[in-house]
Amino acid sequence: MVIKKKSWEVHFSRIIGIFLLITGLLILFNAPRIKDYNIKDSSNIHINNIWDFFVAFFDELVRILHHYIGNFPVIAAIIVLLFGVFVLLVGRTLRRTTHYDYDISVFYIGLTIILMIVIMMTMFQVYSFASFLFIIPFAIHVGYVVYKNELNPMHRKKHYLWIIISYGLCYFISQFAMNHNIDAQNVKPIDVMSVNLFFILLWCLSQMSVWISLYLRRSLPVSDEDIEQFHEERYSRVKNNRLTRKIYTLAEGFYQKLQNFKQATLEKFNSEEAIAKRKRRNEKWKEIIKIEEDDIPRWMRRPKWLKKSYIEWISTVVLFLFTFIEFNNRNGLFLSGEWKLSQIQYVFEWLTLFIMMLLIILYAYFNYTTNYKNKNNFGKLFVISALFFEIATTFFVSAIQTSQFSVFITPISFLLLLFVTPAFIIHLKKSF
């Protein structure tokens, strides 16, 4: 069992506990508003400064809390506060001793499930039933984290693509549901911003929670040799604190069953029959989508002088140019003086364009490092995938629905899609 000097499991526990304490205090201080929330008051909010914007931003969370805990906000606040204190005590215990590592690992698995349920409940207010689709990428992501050591590192690109595509498709579908709810006046633009921020925070906390659980489980001794070595070398974080044999006997039995299940699954997956079946399926798909050079008209073929790296750089310049122009146009809103909450979609667009600009700049950096230094290929994969799904979603949503969050008009988004798609495909086909 290796104890890291940085003790990230302790730090993550503290972060989760502090977040719960802050959430509990916010619920407690806003209990009257949560209990007697009036949606008509939020429509009259004027935003003159950053504080007014924060008030409007928090108003959506109050609305969600009113929906779920409107009848007992004080009780809910006390429960969240006590739970936050408990998580901080768990972090303190992790720092002092390994005596309860197994029990704490089980606790953090339960906490991960609770956080994901809260994420689903929060997103349901904006994305309706489409929010439940995110169970799929959550499961794939957590499964990858759990079985990462057992997966073939030579196929890491495929593993990441499973995660990227699952998140991307769920994002694509959820945007249609969101725009439908906005058109039906079930939600407001500020609702979307608040829920998305809360989603990001809870998602990060859930990843911390599952990491703590996996770290503690992998660091536990699960055999007689490990237990004997533990007693000889004193792995306890407190000198005179030792794990009892009973706890390790239970842990050994649990891990033996877990290892048997994992081994059976891996043997079935890596059996000759399964490998042959996957190979036949892959060959079948390759034959279906295989395109020979003669199948492409001469006028559609890429000139030999036009290198793939040139296409990527051209795509980068075009994406940055149009994004910067739209971003500069949105800046006028913040210099125009007083504006109402009904105009909050412009802020959403400004934030989206700002994030896109950062991604494009990062993509330009990865272009340089991958083409000239042959590194950061996975970073480039994540960035170009995010740009592709964002632009594709923007185009299809604006073309099919009346969207209040389209950062580009339909012709511009179609033009950007024409440039980002080749860059996306080029990097997908690259071997790394």
CSV table of N, CA and C in Angstrom, one decimal, residues 97 141 184 220 232 280 339-340 349 360 386:
chain,number,residue,atom,x,y,z
A,97,THR,N,-5.4,7.9,10.0
A,97,THR,CA,-5.3,6.4,10.0
A,97,THR,C,-5.9,5.8,8.8
A,141,HIS,N,-17.8,6.7,-18.4
A,141,HIS,CA,-16.7,7.4,-17.8
A,141,HIS,C,-16.2,6.8,-16.5
A,184,ALA,N,-41.4,26.9,-25.2
A,184,ALA,CA,-42.6,26.7,-24.4
A,184,ALA,C,-42.7,27.5,-23.2
A,220,LEU,N,-5.7,-0.9,-0.4
A,220,LEU,CA,-5.9,-1.9,0.7
A,220,LEU,C,-5.2,-3.2,0.4
A,232,GLU,N,4.5,-5.7,9.2
A,232,GLU,CA,5.9,-5.6,9.4
A,232,GLU,C,6.4,-4.2,9.1
A,280,ARG,N,-14.4,-9.7,-37.3
A,280,ARG,CA,-15.4,-9.9,-38.5
A,280,ARG,C,-16.3,-8.7,-38.6
A,339,TRP,N,-29.4,46.7,-18.4
A,339,TRP,CA,-30.0,45.7,-19.2
A,339,TRP,C,-30.8,44.8,-18.3
A,340,LYS,N,-31.8,44.2,-18.8
A,340,LYS,CA,-32.8,43.4,-18.0
A,340,LYS,C,-32.4,41.9,-18.1
A,349,GLU,N,-24.4,33.7,-24.7
A,349,GLU,CA,-23.7,33.6,-26.0
A,349,GLU,C,-22.3,34.1,-25.8
A,360,ILE,N,-10.2,27.3,-29.3
A,360,ILE,CA,-9.5,27.5,-30.6
A,360,ILE,C,-8.0,27.8,-30.4
A,386,ALA,N,-14.6,18.7,-28.9
A,386,ALA,CA,-15.5,19.7,-28.3
A,386,ALA,C,-15.9,20.8,-29.3
